[in-house]
CSV table of C-alpha atoms and ligand atoms in Angstrom, one decimal:
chain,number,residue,atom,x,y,z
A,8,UNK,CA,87.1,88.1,11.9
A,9,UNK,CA,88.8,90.1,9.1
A,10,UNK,CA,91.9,88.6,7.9
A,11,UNK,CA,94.2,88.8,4.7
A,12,UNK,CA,97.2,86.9,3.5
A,13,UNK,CA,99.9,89.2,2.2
A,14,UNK,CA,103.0,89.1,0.6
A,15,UNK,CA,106.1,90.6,2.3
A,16,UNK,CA,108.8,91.6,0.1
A,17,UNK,CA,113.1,91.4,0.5
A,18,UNK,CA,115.0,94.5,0.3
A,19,UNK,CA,118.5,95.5,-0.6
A,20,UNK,CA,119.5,98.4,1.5
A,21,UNK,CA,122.3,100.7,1.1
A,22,UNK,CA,122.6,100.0,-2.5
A,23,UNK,CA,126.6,100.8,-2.5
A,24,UNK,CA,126.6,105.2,-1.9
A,25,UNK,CA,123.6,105.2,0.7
A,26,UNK,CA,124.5,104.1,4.0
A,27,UNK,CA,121.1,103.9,6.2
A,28,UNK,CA,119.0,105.9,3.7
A,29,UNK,CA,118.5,104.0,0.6
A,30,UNK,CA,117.1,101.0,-0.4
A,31,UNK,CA,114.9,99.3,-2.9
A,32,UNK,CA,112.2,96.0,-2.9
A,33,UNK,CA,112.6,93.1,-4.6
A,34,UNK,CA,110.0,91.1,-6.3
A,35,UNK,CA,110.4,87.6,-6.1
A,36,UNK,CA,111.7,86.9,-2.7
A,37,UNK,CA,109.7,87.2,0.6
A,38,UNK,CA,107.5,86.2,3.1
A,39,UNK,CA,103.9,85.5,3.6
A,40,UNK,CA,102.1,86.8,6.2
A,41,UNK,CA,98.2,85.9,7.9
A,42,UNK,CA,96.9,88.6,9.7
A,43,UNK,CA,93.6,89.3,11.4
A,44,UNK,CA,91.6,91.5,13.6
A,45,UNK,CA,89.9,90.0,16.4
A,46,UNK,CA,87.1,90.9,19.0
A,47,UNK,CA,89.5,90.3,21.6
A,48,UNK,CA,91.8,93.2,21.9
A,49,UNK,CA,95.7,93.0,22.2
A,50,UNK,CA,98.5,91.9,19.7
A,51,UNK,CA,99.1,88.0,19.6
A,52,UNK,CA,101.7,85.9,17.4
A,53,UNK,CA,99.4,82.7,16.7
A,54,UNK,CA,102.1,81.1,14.3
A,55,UNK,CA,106.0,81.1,12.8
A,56,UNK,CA,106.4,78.9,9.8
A,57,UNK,CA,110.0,78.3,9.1
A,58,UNK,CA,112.1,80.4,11.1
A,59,UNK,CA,113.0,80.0,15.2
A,60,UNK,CA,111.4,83.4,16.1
A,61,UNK,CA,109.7,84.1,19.5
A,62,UNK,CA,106.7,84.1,19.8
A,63,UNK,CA,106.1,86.3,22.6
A,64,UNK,CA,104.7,90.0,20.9
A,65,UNK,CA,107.2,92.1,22.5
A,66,UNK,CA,110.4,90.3,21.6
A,67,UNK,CA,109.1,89.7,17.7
A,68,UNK,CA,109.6,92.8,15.3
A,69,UNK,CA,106.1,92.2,13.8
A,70,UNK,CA,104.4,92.0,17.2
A,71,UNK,CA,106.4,95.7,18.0
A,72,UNK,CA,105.7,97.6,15.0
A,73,UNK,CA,101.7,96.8,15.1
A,74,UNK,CA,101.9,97.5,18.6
A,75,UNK,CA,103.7,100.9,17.8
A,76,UNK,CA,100.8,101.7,15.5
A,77,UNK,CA,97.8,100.6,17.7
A,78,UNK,CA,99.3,102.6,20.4
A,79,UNK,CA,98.8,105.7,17.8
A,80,UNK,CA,95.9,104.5,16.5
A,81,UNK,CA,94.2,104.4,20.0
A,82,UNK,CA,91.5,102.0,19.9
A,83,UNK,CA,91.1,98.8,21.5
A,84,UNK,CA,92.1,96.4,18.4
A,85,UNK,CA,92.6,92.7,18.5
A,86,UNK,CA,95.4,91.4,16.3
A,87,UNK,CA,96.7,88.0,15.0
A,88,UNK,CA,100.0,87.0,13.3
A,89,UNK,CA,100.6,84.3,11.4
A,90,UNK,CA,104.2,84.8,9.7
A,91,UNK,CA,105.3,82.3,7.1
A,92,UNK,CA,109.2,82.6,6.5
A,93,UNK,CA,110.9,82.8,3.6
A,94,UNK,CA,113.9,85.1,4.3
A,95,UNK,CA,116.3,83.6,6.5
A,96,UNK,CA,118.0,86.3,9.2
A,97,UNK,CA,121.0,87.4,9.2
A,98,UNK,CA,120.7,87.7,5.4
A,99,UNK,CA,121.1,91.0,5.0
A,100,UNK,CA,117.9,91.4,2.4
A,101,UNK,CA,115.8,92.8,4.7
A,102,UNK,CA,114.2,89.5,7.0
A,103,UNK,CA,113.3,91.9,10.3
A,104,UNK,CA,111.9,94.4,7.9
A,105,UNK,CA,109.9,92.2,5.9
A,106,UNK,CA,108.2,91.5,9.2
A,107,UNK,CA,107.6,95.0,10.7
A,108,UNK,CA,106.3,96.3,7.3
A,109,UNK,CA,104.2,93.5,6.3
A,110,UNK,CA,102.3,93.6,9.7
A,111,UNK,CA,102.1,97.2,9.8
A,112,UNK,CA,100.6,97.8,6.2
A,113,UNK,CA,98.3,94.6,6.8
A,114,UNK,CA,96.7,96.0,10.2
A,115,UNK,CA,96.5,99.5,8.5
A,116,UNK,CA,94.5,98.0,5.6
A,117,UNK,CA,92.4,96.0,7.6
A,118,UNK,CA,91.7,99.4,9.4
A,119,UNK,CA,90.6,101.1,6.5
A,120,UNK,CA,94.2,102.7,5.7
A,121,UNK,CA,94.4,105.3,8.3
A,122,UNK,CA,98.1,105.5,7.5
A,123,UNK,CA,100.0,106.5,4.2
A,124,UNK,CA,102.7,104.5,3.8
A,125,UNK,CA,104.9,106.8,4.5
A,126,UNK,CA,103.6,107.0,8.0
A,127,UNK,CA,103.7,103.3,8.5
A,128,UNK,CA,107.2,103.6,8.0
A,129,UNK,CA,107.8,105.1,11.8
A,130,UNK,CA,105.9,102.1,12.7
A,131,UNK,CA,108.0,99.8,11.3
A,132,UNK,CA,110.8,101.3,12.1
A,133,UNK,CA,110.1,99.8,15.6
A,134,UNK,CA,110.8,96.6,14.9
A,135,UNK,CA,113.9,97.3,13.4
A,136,UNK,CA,115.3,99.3,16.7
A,137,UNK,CA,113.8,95.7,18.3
A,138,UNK,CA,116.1,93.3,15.9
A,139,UNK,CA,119.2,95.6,15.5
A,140,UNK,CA,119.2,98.5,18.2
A,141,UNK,CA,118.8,101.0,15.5
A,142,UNK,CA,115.6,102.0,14.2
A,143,UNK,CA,117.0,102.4,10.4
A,144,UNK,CA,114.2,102.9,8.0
A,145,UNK,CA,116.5,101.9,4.6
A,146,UNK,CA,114.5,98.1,4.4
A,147,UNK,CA,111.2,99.1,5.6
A,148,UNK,CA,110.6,102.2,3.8
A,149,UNK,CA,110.6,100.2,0.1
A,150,UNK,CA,109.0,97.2,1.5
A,151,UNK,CA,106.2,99.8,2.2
A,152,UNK,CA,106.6,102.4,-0.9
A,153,UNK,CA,107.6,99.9,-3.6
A,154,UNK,CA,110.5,100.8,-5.5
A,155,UNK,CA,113.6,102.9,-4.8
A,156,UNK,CA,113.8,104.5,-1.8
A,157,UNK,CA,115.6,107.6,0.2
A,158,UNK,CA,115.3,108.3,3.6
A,159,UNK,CA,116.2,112.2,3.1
A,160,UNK,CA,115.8,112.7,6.9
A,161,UNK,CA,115.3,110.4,9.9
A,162,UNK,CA,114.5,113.3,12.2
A,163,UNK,CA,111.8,114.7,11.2
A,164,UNK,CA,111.3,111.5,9.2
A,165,UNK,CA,111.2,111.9,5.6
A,166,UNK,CA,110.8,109.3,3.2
A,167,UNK,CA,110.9,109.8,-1.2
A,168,UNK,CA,110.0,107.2,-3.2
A,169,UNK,CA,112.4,107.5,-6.3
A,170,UNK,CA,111.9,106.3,-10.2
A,171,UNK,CA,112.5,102.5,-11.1
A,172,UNK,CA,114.0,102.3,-14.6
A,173,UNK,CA,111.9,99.4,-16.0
A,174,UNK,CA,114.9,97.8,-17.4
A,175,UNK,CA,117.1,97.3,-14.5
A,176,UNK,CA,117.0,93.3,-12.7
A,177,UNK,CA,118.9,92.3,-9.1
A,178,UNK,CA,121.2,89.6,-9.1
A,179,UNK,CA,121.2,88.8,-5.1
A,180,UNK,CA,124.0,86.1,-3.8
A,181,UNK,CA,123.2,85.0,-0.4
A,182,UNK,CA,125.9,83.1,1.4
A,183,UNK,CA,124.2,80.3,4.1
A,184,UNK,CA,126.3,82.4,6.8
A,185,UNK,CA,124.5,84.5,9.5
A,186,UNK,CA,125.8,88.2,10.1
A,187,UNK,CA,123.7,89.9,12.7
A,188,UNK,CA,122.8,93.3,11.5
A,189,UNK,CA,124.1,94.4,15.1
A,190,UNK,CA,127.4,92.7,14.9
A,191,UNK,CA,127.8,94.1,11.1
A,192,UNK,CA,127.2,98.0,12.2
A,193,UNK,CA,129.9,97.4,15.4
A,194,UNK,CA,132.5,97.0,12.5
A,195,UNK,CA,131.7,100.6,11.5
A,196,UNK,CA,134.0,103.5,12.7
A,197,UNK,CA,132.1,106.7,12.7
A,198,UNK,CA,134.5,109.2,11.7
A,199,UNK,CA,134.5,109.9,8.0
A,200,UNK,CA,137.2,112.2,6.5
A,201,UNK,CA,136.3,115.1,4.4
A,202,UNK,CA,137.4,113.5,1.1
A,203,UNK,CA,134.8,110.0,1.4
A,204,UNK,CA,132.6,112.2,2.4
A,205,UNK,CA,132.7,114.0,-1.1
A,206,UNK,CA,133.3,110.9,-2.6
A,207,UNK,CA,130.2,109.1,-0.7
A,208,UNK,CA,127.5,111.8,-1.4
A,209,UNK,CA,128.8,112.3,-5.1
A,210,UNK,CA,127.9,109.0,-6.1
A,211,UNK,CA,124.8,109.5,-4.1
A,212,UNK,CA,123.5,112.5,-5.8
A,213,UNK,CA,124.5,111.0,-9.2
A,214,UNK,CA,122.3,107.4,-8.2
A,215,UNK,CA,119.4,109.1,-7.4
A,216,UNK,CA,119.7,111.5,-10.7
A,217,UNK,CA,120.8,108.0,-12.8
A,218,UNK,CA,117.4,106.5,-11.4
A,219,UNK,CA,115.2,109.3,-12.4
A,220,UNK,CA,116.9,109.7,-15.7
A,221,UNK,CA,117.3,106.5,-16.3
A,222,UNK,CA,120.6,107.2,-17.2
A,223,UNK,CA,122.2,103.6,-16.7
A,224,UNK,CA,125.7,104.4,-17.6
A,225,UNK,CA,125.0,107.2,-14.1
A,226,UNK,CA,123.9,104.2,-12.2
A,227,UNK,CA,126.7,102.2,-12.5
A,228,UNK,CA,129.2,105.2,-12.0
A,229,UNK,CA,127.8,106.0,-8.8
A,230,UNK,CA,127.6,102.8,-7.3
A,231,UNK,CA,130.2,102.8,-5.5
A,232,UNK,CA,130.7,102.8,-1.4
A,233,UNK,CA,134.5,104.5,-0.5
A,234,UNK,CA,133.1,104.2,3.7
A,235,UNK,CA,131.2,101.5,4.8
A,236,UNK,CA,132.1,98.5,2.1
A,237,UNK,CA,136.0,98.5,2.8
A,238,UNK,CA,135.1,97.7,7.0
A,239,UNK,CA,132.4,95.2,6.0
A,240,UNK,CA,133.6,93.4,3.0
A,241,UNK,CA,135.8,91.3,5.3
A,242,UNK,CA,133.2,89.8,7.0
A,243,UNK,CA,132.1,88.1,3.4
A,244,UNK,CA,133.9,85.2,1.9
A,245,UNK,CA,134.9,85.7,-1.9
A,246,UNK,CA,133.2,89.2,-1.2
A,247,UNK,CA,136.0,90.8,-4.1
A,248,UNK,CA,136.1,87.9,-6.2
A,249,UNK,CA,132.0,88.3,-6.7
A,250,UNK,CA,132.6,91.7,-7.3
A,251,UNK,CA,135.6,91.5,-10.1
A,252,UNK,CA,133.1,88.4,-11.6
A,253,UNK,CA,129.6,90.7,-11.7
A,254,UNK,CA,131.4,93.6,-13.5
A,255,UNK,CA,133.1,91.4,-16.0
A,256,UNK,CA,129.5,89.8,-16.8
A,257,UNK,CA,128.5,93.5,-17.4
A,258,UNK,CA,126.5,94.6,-14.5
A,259,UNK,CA,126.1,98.0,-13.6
A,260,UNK,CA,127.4,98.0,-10.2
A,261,UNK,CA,127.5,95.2,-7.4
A,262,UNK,CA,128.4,95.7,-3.3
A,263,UNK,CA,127.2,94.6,0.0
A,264,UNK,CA,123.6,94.3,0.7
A,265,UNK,CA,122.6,96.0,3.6
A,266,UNK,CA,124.7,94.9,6.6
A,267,UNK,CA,125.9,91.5,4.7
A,268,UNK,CA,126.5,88.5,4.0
A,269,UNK,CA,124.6,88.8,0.9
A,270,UNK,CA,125.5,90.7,-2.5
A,271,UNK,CA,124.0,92.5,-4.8
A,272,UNK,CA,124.3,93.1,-8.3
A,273,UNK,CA,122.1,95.9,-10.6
A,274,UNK,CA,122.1,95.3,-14.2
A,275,UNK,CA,120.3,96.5,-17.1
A,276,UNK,CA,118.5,93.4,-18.7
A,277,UNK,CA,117.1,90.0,-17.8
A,278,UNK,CA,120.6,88.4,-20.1
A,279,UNK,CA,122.7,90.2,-18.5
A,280,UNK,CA,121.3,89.8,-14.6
A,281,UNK,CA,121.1,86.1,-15.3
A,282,UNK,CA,124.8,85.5,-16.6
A,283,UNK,CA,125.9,87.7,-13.7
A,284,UNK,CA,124.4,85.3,-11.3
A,285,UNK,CA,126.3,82.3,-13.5
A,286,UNK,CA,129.3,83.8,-12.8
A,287,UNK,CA,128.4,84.5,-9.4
A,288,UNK,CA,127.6,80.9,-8.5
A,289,UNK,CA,130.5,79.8,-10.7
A,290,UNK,CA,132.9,81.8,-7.6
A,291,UNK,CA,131.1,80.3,-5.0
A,292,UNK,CA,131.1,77.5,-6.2
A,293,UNK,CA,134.6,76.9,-5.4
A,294,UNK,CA,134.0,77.9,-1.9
A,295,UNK,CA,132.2,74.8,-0.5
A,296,UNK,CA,129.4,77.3,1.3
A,297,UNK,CA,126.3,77.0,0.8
A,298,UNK,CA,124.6,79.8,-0.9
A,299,UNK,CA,121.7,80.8,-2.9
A,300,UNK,CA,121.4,83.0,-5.6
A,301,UNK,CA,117.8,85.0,-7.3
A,302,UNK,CA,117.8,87.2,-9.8
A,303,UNK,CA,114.2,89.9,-9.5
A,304,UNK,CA,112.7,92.6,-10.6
A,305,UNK,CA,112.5,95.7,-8.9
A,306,UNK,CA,109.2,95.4,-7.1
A,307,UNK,CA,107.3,99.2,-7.6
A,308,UNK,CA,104.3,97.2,-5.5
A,309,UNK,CA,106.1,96.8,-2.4
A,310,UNK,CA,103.8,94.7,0.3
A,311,UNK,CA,100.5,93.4,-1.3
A,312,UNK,CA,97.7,91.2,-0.9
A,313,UNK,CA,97.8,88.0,-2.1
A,314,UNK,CA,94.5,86.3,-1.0
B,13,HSE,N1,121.5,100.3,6.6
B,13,HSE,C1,121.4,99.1,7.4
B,13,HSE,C2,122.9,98.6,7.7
B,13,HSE,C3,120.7,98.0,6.7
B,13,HSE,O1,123.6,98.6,6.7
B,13,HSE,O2,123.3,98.3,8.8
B,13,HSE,C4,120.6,96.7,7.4
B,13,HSE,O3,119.9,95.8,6.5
């Protein structure tokens, strides 16, 4: 029986000006995943450490997104999942895409890498349609590049890696509230006018140049969010207060990550990233919530092997 252990990375998505097409992996937090191909053919979830997930391989987003694949792939393959949680759901760093993408580039490397990861995406992609009803590709696509992320196109699909400047560091606040993904995007209205529009793809042409630049004055102009933050920010306690604190501290830009509850914060420099999150915990403090708070690097690995 082949078989690896993998890690499977958190991911902020969004990242402020890029609603459903950016996103970028984190380092420290994540999952752990066992999985194997066996004689027997069919997909099978064997075990879930640490999280109330079902078991049953069409209902979990890992069992759906190797399934997706195999059903490309067109062999009879036996799989086996063993998925060790770390992420809690509802978090809003990326706990169903840590999943889909870590099962997906595991099978694909016990296959001999038949897949890019690029192509893995679409896979993975499944089992984000499966845990939100919308198969967005803004936490699985750096899970499975590494990095930073764009999602130029979902139809045809078409996923850039972007630069990482090697100085910037994530401050993440996670609030021990659960917002489904689903519940967060119902918030949404879908008519934008003309003028956030501007606004919104400004910032986002002037992120993606700050990232290749390594301009970080850019980055923290252009993170900023004029459509989807002001709908979703009141679904997360202190969410302002956070914000006010992280920019005082010096980072370069702080918002919602991906659908919520938690926050993000990008700053240049380990000092910096770490009194952010001091000032951070300071507000939240107050709050009586629980919450927990990790400062990374960006991760340019994205899923990898760890035994
Ligand atoms: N782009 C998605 C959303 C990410 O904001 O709904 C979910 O993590």
């Amino acid at each position: 029986m082949k078989s690896i252990k993998i890690f499977a990375p958190a991911t902020v998505a969004n990242l402020s000006c890029g609603f459903d097409v950016l996103g970028c992996c984190l380092d420290t937090i994540g999952d752990e995943m066992v999985i194997s191909l066996t004689p027997e053919s069919g997909v099978k979830i064997t075990k879930i450490d640490g999280a109330n997930l079902p078991m049953e391989t069409h209902k979990n987003v890992a069992g759906v997104a190797v399934e997706a694949l195999l059903n490309t792939y067109g062999k009879n393959i036996g799989v086996e999942i063993e998925i060790y949680k770390k992420i809690k759901a509802g978090s809003g760093i990326g706990s169903s895409a840590a999943s889909s993408a870590g099962a997906v580039w595991a099978v694909n490397y016990l296959l001999d890498t038949p897949y890019t990861p690029e192509e893995l995406v679409k896979f993975a992609m499944e089992g984000e349609k499966l845990a939100s009803g919308n198969a967005h590709a803004d936490n699985v696509a750096p899970a499975l590049l590494g990095g930073f992320t764009l999602v130029r196109s979902y139809s045809p699909l078409d996923v850039i890696k972007l630069n990482t400047p090697k100085d910037l560091l994530m401050t993440v606040i996670h609030p021990q509230i659960e917002v489904k993904t689903s519940d967060s995007r119902s918030v949404i209205k879908h008519n934008v006018s003309l003028k956030q529009a501007i606004q919104q793809w400004g910032n986002l042409g002037g992120l993606v140049a700050g990232l290749f630049t390594e301009d970080y004055n850019l980055i923290g102009r252009s993170l900023e969010d004029v459509i989807i933050e002001p709908m979703r920010s009141i679904l997360i306690p202190e969410f302002n207060t956070v914000k006010q604190a992280a920019i005082a501290k010096g980072a370069l830009g702080c918002g919602i990550s991906g659908s919520g509850p938690s926050i993000f914060a990008l700053s240049k420099g380990i000092d910096t990233a770490n009194n952010v999150a001091e000032a951070i915990r300071e507000v939240y403090h107050k709050t009586g919530l629980d919450f927990d708070i990790h400062v990374s690097k960006i991760n340019s690995q994205g899923v990898k092997v760890i035994e």
